[in-house]
XYZ file of C-alpha atoms in Angstrom:
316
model
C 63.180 73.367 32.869
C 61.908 72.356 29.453
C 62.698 68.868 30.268
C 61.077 68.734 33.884
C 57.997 70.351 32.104
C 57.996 67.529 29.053
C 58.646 64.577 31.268
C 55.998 66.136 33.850
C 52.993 63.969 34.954
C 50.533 67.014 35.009
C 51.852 68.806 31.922
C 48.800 68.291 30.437
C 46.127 69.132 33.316
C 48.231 72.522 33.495
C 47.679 73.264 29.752
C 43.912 72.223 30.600
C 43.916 75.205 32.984
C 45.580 77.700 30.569
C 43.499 76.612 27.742
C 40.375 77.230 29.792
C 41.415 80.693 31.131
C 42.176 81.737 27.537
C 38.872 81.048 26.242
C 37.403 82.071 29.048
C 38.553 85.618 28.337
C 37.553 85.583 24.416
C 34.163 83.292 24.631
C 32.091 84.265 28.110
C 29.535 81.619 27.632
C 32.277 78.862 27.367
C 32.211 79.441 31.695
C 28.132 79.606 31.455
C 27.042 76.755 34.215
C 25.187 75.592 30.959
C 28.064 74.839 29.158
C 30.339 73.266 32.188
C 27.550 70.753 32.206
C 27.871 70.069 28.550
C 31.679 69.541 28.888
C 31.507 67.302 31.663
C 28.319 65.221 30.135
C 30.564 64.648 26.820
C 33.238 63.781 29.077
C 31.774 60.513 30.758
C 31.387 58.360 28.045
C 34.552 59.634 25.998
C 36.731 58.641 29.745
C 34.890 55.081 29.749
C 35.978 54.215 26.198
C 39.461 55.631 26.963
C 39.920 53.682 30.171
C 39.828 50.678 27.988
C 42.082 52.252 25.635
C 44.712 53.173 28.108
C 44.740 49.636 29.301
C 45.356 48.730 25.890
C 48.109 50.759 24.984
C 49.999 49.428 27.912
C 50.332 46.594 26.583
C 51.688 47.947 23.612
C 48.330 47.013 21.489
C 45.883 49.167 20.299
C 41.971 48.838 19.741
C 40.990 50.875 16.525
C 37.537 48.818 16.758
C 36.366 49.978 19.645
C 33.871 52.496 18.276
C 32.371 49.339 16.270
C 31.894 48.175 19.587
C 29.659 50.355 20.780
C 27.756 50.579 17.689
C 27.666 46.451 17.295
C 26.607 46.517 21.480
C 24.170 49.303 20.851
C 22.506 47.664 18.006
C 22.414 44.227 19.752
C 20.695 45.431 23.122
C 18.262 47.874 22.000
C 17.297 44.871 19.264
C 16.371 43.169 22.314
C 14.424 45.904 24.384
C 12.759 47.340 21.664
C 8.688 48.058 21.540
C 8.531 47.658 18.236
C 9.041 44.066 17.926
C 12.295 43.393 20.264
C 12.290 39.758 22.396
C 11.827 41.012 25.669
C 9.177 43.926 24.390
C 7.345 45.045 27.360
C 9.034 42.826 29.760
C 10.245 44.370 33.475
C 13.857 42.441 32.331
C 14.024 44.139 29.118
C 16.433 47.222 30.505
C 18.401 44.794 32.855
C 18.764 42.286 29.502
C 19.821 44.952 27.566
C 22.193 46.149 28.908
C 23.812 43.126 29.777
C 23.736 42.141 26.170
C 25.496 45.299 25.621
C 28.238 44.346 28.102
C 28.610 40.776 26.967
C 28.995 42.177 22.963
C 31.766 44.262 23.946
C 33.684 41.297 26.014
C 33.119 38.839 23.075
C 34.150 41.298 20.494
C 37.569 41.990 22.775
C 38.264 38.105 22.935
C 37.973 37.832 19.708
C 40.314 40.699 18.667
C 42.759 39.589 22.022
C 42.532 35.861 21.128
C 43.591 36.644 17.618
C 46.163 38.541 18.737
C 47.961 36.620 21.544
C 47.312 33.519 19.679
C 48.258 34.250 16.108
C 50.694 36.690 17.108
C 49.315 39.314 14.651
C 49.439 42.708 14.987
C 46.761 44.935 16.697
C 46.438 47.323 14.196
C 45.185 44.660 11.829
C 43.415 42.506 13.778
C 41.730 45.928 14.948
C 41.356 47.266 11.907
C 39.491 44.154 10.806
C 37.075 43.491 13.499
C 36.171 47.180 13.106
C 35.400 47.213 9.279
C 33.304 43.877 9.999
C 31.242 44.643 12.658
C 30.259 48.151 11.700
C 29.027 46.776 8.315
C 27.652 44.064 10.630
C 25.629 46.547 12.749
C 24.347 48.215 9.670
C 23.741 44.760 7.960
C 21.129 44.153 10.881
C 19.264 47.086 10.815
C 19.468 47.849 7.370
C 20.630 51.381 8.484
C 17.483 52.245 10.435
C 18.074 53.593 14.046
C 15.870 51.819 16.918
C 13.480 53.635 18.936
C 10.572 52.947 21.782
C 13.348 51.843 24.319
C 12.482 51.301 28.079
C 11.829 54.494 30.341
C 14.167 52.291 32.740
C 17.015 52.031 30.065
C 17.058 55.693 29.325
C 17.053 56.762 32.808
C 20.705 56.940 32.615
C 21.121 59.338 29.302
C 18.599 61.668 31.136
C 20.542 62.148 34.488
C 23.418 62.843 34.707
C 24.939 62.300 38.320
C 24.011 58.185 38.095
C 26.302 58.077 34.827
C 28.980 59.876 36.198
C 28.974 57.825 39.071
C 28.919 54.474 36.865
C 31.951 56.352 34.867
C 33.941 57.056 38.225
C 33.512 53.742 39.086
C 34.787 52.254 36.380
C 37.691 54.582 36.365
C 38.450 53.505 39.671
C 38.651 49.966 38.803
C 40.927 50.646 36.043
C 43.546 52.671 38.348
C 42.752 50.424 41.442
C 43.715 46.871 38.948
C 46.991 48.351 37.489
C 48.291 49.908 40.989
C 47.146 47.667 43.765
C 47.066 44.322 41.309
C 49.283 41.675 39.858
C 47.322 41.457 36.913
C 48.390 45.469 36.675
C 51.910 44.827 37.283
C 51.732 42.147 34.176
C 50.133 44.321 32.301
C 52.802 47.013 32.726
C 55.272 44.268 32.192
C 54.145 43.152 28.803
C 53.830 46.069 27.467
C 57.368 47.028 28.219
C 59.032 43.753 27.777
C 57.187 41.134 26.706
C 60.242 38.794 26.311
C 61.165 39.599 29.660
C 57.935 39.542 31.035
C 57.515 36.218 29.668
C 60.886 34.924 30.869
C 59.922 36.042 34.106
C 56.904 34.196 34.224
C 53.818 36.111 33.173
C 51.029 34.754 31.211
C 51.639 37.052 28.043
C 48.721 35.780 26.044
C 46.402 35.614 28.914
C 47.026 38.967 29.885
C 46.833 40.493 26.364
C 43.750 38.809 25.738
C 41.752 39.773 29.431
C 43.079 43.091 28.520
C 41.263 43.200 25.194
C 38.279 41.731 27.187
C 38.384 44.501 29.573
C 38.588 47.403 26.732
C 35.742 45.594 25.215
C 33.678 45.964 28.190
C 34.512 49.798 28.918
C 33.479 50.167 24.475
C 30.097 48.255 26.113
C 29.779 50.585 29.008
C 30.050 53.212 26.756
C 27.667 51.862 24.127
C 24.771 51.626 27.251
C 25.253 55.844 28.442
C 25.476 56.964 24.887
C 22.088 55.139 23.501
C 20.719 55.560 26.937
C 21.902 59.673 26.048
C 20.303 59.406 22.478
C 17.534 57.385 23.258
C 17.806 55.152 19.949
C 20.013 52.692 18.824
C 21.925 53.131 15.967
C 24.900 51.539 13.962
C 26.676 54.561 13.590
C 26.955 55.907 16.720
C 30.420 57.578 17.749
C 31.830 56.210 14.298
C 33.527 58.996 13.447
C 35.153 59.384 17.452
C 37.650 57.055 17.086
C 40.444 59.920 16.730
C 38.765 61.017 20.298
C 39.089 57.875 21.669
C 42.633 57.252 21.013
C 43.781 60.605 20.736
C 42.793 61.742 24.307
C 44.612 58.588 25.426
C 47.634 59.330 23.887
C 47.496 63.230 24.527
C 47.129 62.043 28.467
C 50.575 60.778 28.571
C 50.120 56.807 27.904
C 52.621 55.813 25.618
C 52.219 54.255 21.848
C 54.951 52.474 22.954
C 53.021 50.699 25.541
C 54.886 50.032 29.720
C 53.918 53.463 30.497
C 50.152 54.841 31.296
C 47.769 55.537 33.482
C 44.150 56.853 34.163
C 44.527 59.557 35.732
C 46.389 61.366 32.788
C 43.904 59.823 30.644
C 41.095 61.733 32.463
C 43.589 65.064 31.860
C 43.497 64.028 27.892
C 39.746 64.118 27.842
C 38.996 67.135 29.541
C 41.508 68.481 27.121
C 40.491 67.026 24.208
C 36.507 67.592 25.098
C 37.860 71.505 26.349
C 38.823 71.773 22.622
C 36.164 70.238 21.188
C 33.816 72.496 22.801
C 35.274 75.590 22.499
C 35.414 75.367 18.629
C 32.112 74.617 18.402
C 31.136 77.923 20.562
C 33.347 79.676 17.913
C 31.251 78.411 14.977
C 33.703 76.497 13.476
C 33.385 73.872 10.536
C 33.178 70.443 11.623
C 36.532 70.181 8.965
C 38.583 73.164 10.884
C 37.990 71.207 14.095
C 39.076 68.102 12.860
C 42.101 69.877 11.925
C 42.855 71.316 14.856
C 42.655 68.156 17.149
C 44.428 66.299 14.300
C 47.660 68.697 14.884
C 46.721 68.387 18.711
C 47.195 64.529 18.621
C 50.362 64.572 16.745
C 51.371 67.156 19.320
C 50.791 64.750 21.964
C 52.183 61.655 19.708
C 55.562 63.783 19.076
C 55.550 64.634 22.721
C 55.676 61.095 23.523
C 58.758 60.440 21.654
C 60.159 62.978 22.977
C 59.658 61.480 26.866
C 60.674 58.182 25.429
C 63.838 59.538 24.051
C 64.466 61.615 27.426
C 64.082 58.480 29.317
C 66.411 56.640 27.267
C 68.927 59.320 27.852
């Protein structure tokens, strides 16, 4: 039984349920409609950056700049919108430009980390590692540390309702599952990431795929970057820089392995209502911002030991 519950798909939606009940019985507000709508709002964003991760991590790569991302695509579009001096200032395109600035900062900044990787054949976690050391001292470089205010009414439409952002988040979900279950390009990506020699033997593009891939996590880090300053209202170089162990963590926690051929979206939407469950309900208790990083710390390596533990079961 302990194995059929380990190597189960929905492990981790059931101890979503049982976590919930729990603190439902010591913390009344945590059921408050109040606070369901605060889970779910810090949901969305947290499942777009994921989405990109999980694609990722199929592959067997990993994007530890993706947080950079945002900030670098949230600096870069609201530079452009701006009233207080951006290009388009005042202009009925300055939303619609700004957010596809945001987009296209978060595709260029996953070619770059994909090219580097497929081409050089370096390894993610440094090319990662890199880009996302550079371009946060990049996006604080620009704006000498000052966050960016007076953006379009139009642009923050989306951080002030919530239904059109979870429908842009649901969407983009979709995509993800629809492109690695009804798709070659899925089926390659699986493939890489679980043989790439044999993937390659059999044909597939390796590099092209690895690098799209990157391009498509990129995008999802751009998505995000548009609902979170959108959410805020400013631009800022340091937004979600300290969320990276979110990001990756509610990925991993979902049931997509670290050792990439094995993932999908669906139990990465289970890892961040988990991981955003937590979150919340430590907050309600008052805790320190260090105690919480401790707990989802030993939640993560949960979730990272539990994956070995599949792997080895599978092997077996």
């Amino acid at each position: 039984m302990l194995r059929r519950a380990i190597q189960s798909e929905y492990l981790i939606l059931f101890l979503c349920v049982a976590y919930f009940c729990a603190m439902a019985a010591f913390t009344p507000e945590f059921t408050s409609r109040g606070n369901l709508a605060n889970i779910f709002s810090a949901m969305l964003p947290l499942l777009v950056v994921a989405t990109g991760q999980t694609l990722v991590l199929i592959t067997a790569g990993i994007d530890l700049s993706a947080t950079s991302t945002i900030a670098m695509a949230s600096v870069a579009g609201s530079m452009v919108m701006t009233a207080e001096g951006g290009l388009l200032a005042g202009s009925s395109l300055a939303a619609v430009s700004g957010v596809l600035i945001m987009l296209v900062v978060g595709a260029a900044i996953g070619a770059l980390n994909g090219g580097l990787i497929a081409g050089f054949r370096m390894p993610p976690f440094i090319v990662t590692l890199t880009t996302m050391m550079f371009f946060s001292g990049f996006a604080i470089w620009l704006t000498q540390s000052q966050p960016i205010y007076e953006l379009p009414g139009s642009f923050l439409f989306l951080g002030k309702n919530l239904w059109p952002t979870a429908g842009i988040v649901l969407v983009v979900a979709g995509c993800a599952q629809w492109t690695l279950t009804r798709t070659l390009l899925g089926r390659w990506i699986y493939a890489v990431g679980h043989n790439p020699r044999a993937a390659l033997v059999s044909g597939v593009p390796n590099g092209r795929v690895i690098v799209l891939t990157y391009v498509l996590g990129g995008i999802c880090a751009g998505i995000a970057a548009v609902l979170i300053t959108g959410r805020l209202e400013t631009g800022s170089p340091v937004h979600w820089r300290n969320n990276l162990l979110d990001v990756v963590g509610a990925t991993v926690i979902g049931g997509t392995s670290l050792y990439g051929g094995k993932g999908k979206v669906a139990w990465t939407v289970f890892g961040v209502l988990f991981l955003t469950l937590i979150d919340n309900s430590l907050n309600l208790l008052n805790l320190s911002h260090f105690t919480i990083m401790m707990v989802k710390g030993g939640v993560i390596l949960f979730a990272a030991v539990l994956d070995a533990a599949r792997t080895k079961l599978l092997r077996t």
